[in-house]
Coordinates of C-alpha atoms and ligand atoms in Angstrom, one line a residue:
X1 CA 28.0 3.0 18.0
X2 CA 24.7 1.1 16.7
X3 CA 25.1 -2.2 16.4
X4 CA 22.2 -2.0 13.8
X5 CA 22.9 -1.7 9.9
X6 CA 22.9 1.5 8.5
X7 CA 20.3 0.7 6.1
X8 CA 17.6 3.4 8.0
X9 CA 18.8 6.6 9.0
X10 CA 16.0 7.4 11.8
X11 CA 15.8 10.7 13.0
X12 CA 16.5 11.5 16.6
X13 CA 13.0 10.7 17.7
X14 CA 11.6 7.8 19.7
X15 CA 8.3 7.5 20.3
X16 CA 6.8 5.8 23.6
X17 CA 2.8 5.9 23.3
X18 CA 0.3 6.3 20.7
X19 CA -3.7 6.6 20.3
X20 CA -5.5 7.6 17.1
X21 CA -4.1 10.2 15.0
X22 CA -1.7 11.2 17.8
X23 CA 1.5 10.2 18.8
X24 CA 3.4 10.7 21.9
X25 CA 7.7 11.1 22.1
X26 CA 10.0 10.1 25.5
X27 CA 9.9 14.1 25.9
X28 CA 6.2 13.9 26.1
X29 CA 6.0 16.3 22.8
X30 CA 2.5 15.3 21.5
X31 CA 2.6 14.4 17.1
X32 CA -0.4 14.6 14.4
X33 CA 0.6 11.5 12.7
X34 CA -0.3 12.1 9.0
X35 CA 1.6 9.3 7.6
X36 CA 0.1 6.2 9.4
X37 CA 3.3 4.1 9.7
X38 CA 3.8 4.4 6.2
X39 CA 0.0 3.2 5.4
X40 CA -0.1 1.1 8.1
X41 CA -2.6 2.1 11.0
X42 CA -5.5 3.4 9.4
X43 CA -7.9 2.5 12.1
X44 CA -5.5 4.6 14.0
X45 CA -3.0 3.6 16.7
X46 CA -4.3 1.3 19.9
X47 CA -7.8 1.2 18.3
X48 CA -9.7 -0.4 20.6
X49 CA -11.4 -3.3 18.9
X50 CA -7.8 -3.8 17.5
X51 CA -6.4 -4.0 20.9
X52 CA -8.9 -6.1 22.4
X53 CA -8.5 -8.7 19.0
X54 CA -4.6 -8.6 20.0
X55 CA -5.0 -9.5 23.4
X56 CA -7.7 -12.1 23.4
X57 CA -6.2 -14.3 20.4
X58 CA -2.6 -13.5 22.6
X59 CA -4.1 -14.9 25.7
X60 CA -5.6 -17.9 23.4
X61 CA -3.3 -19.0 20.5
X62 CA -0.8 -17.2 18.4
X63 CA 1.1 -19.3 16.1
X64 CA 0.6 -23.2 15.0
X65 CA 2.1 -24.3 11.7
X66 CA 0.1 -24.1 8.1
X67 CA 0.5 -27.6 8.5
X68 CA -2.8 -28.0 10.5
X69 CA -5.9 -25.8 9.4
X70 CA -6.0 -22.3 11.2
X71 CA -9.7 -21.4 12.0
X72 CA -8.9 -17.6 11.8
X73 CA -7.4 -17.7 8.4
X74 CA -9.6 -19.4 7.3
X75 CA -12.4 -16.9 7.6
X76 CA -9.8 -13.7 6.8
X77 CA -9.5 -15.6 3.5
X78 CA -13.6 -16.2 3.0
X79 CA -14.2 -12.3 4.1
X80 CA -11.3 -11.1 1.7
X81 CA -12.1 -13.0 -1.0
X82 CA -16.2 -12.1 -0.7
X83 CA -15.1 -8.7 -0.2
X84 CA -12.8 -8.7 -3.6
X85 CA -14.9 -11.3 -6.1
X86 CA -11.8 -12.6 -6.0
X87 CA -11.3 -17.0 -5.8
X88 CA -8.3 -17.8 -3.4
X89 CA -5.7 -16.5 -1.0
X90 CA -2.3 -16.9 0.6
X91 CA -1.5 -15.2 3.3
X92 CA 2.1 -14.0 3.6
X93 CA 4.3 -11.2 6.2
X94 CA 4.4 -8.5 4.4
X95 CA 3.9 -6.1 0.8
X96 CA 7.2 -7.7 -0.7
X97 CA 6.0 -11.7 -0.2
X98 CA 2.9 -10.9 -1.1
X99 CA 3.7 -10.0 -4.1
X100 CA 7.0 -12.4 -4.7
X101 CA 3.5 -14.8 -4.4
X102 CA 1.9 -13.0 -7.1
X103 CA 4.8 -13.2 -9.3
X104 CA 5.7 -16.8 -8.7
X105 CA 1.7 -17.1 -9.7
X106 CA 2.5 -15.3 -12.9
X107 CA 5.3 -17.7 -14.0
X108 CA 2.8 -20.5 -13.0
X109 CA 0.9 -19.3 -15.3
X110 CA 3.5 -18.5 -18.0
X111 CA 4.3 -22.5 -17.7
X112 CA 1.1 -23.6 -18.3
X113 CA 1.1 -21.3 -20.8
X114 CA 4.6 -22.6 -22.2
X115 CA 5.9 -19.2 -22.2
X116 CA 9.4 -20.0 -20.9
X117 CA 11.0 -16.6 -20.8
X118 CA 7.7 -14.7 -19.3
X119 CA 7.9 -11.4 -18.9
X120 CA 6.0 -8.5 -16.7
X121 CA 5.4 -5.3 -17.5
X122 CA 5.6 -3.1 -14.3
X123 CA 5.5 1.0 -14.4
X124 CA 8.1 3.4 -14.0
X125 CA 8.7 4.9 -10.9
X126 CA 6.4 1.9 -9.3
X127 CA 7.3 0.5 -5.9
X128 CA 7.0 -3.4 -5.3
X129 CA 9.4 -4.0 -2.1
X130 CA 12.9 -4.8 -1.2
X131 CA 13.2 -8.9 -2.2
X132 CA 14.8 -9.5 -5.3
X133 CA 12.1 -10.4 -7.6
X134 CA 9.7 -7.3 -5.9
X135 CA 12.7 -4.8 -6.1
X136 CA 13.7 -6.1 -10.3
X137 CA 9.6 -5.0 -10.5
X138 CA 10.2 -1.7 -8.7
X139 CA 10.5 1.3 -11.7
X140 CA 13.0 3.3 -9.5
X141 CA 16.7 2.7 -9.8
X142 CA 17.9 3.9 -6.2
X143 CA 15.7 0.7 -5.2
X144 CA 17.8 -1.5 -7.4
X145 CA 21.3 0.1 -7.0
X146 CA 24.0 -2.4 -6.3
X147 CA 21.5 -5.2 -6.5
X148 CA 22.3 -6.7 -9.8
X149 CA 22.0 -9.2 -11.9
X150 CA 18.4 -8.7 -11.3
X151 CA 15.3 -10.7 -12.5
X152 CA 15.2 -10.4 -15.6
X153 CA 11.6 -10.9 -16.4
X154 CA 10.1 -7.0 -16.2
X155 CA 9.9 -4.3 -18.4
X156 CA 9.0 -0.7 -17.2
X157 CA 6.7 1.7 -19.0
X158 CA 4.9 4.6 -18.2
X159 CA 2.4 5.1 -16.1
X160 CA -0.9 6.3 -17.0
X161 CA 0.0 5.8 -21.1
X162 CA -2.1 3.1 -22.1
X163 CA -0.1 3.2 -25.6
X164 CA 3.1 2.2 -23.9
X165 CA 1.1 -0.9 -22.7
X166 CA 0.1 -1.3 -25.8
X167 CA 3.2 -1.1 -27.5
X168 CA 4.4 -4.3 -26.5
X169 CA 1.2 -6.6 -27.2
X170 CA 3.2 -8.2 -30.4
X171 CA 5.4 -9.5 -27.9
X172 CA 4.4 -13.1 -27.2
X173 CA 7.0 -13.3 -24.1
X174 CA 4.3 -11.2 -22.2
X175 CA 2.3 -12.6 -19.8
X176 CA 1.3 -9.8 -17.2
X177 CA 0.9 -6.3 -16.3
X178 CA 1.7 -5.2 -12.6
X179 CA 0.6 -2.1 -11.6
X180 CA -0.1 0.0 -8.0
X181 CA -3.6 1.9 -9.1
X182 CA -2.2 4.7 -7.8
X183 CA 1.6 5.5 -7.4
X184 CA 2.2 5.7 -3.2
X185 CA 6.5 5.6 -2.9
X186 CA 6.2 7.9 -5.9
X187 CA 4.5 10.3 -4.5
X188 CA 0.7 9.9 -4.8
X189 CA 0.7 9.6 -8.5
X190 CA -3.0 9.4 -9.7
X191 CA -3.9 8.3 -13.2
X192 CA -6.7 8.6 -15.2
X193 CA -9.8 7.6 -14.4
X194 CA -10.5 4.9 -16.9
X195 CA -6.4 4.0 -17.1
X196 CA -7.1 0.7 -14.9
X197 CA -9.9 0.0 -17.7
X198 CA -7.9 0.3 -20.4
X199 CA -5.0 -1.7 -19.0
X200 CA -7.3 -4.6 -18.2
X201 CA -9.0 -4.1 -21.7
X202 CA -5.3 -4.7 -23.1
X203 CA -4.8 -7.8 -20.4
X204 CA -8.2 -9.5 -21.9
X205 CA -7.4 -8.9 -25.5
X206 CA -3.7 -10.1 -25.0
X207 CA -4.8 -13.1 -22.2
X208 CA -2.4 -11.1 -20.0
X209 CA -2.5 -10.9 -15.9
X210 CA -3.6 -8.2 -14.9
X211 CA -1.5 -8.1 -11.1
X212 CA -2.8 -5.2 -9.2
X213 CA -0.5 -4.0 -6.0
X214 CA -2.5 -2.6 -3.3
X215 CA 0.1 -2.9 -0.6
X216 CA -0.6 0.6 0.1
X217 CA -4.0 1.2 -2.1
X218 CA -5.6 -1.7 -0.2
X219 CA -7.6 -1.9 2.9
X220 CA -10.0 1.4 2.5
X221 CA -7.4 4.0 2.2
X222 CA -8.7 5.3 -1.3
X223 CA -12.2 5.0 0.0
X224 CA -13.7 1.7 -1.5
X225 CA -11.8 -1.4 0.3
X226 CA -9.9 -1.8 -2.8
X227 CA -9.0 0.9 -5.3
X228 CA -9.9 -1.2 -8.4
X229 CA -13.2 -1.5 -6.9
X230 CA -13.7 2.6 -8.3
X231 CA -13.3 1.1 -11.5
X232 CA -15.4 -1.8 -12.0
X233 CA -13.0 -4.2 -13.1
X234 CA -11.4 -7.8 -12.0
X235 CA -7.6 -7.9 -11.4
X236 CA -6.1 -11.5 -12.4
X237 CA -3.9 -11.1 -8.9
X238 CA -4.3 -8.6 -6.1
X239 CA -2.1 -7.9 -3.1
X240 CA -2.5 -6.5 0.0
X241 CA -0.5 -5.7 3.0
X242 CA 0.4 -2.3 4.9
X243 CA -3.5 -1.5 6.2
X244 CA -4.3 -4.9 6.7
X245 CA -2.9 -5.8 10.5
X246 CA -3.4 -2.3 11.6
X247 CA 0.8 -3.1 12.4
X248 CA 0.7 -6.3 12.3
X249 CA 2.4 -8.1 10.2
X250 CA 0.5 -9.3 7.4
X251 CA 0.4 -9.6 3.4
X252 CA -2.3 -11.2 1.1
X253 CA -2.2 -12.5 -2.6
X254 CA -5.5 -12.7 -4.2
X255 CA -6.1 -15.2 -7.0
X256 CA -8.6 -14.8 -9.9
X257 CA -10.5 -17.6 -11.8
X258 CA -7.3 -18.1 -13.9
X259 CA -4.7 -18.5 -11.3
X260 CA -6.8 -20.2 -8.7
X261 CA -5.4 -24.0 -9.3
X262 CA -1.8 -23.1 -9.9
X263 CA -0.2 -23.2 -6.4
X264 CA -0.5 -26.8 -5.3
X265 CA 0.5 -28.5 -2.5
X266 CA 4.3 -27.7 -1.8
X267 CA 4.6 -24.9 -4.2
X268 CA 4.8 -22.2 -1.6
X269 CA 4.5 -21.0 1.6
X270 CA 5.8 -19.3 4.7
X271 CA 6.1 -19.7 8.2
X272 CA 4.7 -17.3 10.1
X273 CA 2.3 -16.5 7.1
X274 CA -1.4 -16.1 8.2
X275 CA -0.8 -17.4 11.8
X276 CA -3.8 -17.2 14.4
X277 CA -3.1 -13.9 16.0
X278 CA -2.2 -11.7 12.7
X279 CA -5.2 -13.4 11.0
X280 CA -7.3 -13.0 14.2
X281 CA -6.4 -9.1 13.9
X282 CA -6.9 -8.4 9.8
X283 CA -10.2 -10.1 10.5
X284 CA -10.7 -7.7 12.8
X285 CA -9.6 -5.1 10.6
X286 CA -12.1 -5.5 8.2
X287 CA -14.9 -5.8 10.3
X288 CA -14.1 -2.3 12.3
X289 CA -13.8 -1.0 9.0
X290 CA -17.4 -2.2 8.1
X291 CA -18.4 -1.2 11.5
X292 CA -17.4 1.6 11.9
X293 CA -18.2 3.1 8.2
X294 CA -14.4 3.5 8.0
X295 CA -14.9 4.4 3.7
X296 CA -18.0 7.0 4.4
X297 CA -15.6 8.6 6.7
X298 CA -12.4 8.7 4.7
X299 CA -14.2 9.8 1.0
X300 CA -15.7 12.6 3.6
X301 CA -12.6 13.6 5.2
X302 CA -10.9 13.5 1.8
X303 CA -13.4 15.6 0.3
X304 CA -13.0 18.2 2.9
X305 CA -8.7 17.8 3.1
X306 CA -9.4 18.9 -1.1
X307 CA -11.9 21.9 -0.3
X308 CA -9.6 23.2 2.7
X309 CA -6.6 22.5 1.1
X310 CA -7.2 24.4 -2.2
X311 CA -9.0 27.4 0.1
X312 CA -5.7 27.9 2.9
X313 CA -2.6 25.5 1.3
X314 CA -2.9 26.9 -2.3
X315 CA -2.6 30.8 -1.2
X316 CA 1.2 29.7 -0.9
X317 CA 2.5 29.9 -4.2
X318 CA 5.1 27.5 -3.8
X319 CA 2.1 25.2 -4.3
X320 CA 2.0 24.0 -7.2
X321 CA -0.7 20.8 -7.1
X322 CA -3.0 19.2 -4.6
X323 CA -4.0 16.1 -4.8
X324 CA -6.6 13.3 -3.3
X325 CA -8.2 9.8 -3.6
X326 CA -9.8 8.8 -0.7
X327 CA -7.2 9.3 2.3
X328 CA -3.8 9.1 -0.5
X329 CA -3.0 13.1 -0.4
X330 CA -0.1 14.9 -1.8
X331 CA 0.7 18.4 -2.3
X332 CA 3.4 19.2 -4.8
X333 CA 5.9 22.3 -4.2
X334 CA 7.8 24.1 -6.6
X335 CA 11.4 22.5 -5.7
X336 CA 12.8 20.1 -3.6
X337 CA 12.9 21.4 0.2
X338 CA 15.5 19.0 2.1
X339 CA 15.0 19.2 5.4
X340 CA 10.4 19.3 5.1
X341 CA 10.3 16.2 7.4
X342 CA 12.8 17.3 10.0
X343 CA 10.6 20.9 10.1
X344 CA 7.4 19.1 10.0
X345 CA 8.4 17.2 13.3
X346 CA 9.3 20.2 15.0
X347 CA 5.7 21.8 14.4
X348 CA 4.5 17.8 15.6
X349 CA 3.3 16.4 12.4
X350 CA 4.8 13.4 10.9
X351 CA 4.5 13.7 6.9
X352 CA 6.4 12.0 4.1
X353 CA 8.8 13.9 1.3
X354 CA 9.7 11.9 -1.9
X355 CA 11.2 14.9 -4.3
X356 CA 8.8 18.0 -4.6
X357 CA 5.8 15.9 -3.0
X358 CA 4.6 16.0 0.5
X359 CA 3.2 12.6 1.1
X360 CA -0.1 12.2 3.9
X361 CA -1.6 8.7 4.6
X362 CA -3.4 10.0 8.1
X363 CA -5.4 7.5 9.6
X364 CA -8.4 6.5 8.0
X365 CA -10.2 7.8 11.4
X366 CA -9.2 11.1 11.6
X367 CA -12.1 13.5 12.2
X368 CA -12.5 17.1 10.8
X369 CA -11.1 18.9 13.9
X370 CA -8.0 16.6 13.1
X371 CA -8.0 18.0 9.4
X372 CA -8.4 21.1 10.5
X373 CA -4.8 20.7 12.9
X374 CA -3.3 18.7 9.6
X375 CA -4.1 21.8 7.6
X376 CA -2.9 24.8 10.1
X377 CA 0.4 22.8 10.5
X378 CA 0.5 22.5 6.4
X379 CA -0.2 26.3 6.4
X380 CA 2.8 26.8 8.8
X381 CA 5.5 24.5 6.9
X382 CA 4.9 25.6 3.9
X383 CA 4.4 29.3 4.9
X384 CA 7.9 29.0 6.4
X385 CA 9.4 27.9 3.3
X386 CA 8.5 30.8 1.4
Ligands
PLP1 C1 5.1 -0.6 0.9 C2 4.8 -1.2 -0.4 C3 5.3 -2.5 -0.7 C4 6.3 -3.3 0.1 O1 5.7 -3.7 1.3 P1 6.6 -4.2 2.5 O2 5.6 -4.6 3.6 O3 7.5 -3.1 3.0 O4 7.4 -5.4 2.0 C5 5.0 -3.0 -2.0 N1 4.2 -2.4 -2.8 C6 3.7 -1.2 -2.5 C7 2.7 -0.5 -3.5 C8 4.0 -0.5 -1.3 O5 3.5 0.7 -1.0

């Protein structure tokens, strides 16, 4: 008997040791992680400058209160902000607070705006998180299931149809668009190029929000340090999370000029949010990412996963799409194969499954012999299936 909740249903695998793109299980069976934690170690696992970060700000300080100034978050938020053109930040645990931040911001600004019924509109089949207000934004109804009465402030639409955006501009209770720039829970949903552009185009005509989620997006793993950033344009509100900490726990809400003065003192905040040591850590973070040439390195590798890929992967004909931005892949099959991620383990790769996609978010470190491994073990599970 587990004295856990049943909410997970882990598979019958424990890991014990980690470094880079490998993982390690208590039978000493050696994994090619292609999944990152779910988007969550792309510098890779035990990086060293990580590792060192961990240890020196743990021997030094690792949590005061947001009551006295925290040196560390202090210059996260400078470097995030200079790295974004973005105004202000509040630092948060997680994907879901971050953007339970950004939506408290957006009725803020609905109140200033006296809108008093403000409404969002959020995509379908987006992903937000598991809170209440982040899981009334999520376009998937398994998320929601059993959770009602839910927020009632968003409306889903299609993603990638600027017309369904713009369908709902006579309606004055609007005050924001919230999108992921690409689809990650989904399935690695990639719209058009120009889609962002047009969505903000609507946001500046309307005097919308334009709230882009980059739980996943964020922190190099499309290749530019935010995925907006391939589109030239200036989100209202931005959030950040899952590559941020490198694993630990960190979220981030971004501010534009418009929101900037709306949380004032007492208006929010969290305990733990920001502390020394996760602060220490993201800074870190976005330093070994600039150090190292993290970006060169994932728009090469993703370059190559698309060129390999369509030369070995697409022979199987149960293929029936590939796709890539920056270190996001996904490789659609023909049908729904139930048990992908339990056969993937027993060939030692960790991948992800959400219907007839196979999900990868490999470490934004992984070098071309490693893409070579990721694509003979592709070739193998999906050249069993057939
Ligand atoms: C994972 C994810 C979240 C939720 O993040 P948590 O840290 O699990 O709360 C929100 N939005 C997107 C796009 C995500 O991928």
């Amino acid at each position: 008997m587990s004295y856990l909740f049943d909410n997970y249903l882990p598979l019958a695998i424990t890991f014990k040791s980690a470094q880079g793109c490998w993982l390690t299980d208590t039978q000493d069976k050696q994994y090619l992680d292609a999944l990152s934690g779910v988007g969550v170690v792309g510098l890779g696992h035990c990086h060293p400058a990580i590792t060192h970060a961990i240890t020196q700000q743990a021997q030094t300080l690792v949590h005061t209160s947001n009551w006295y100034r925290i040196e560390h978050q202090e210059s996260l938020a400078k470097k995030l902000c200079q790295s974004s053109k973005m105004k202000k930040v509040f630092f948060a645990n997680s994907g879901a607070e971050a953007n339970e931040a950004a939506i408290k911001l957006t009725r803020l600004y609905a109140k200033k705006h006296q809108i008093n019924a403000p409404i969002i509109l959020t995509a379908n089949h987006s992903f937000h998180g598991r809170t209440m207000a982040t899981l009334s934004a999520t376009g998937t109804l398994k998320v929601q299931q059993g959770f009602s009465p839910l927020l009632p402030e968003f409306i889903h639409v299609d993603f990638d149809d600027i017309d369904a955006i713009k369908a709902h501009q006579a309606n004055s209770n609007i005050v924001g668009v919230m999108l992921e720039p690409i689809l990650g829970e989904a399935g690695v949903i990639i719209p058009a190029d120009n889609y962002l552009n047009k969505v903000q185009e609507v946001c500046h005509k309307n005097n919308w929000l334009l709230i882009l989620d980059e739980v996943q997006t964020g922190a190099g793993r499309t290749g530019k340090l935010f995925a907006y950033q391939h589109n030239n344009i200036s989100p209202d509100i931005l959030t950040c999370a899952k590559g941020l900490g490198n694993g630990l726990p960190i979220g981030a809400c971004l501010g534009g000029a418009k929101v900037a003065d709306l949380f004032t003192p007492g208006t929010h905040g969290s305990t733990y949010g920001g502390n020394p040591l996760c602060s220490r850590v993201a800074l870190s973070v976005l330093e070994t990412i600039e150090t190292e040439n993290i970006l060169d390195n994932v728009n090469t590798q993703s370059i190559y996963f698309l060129s390999q890929a369509s030369l070995v992967l697409a022979k199987n004909t149960i293929v029936k799409d590939i796709r890539a931005k920056g270190l996001m892949l996904a490789i659609s099959l023909d049908k729904i194969y139930p048990d992908l991620i339990k056969q993937a383990l027993d060939i030692g790769l960790l991948i992800n499954a959400n219907g007839v996609h196979i999900r990868l978010l490999p470490p934004l470190i992984i070098n071309q012999n490693e893409m070579d491994i990721l694509i003979e073990k592709l070739n193998q599970l999906i050249g069993s299936l057939s």
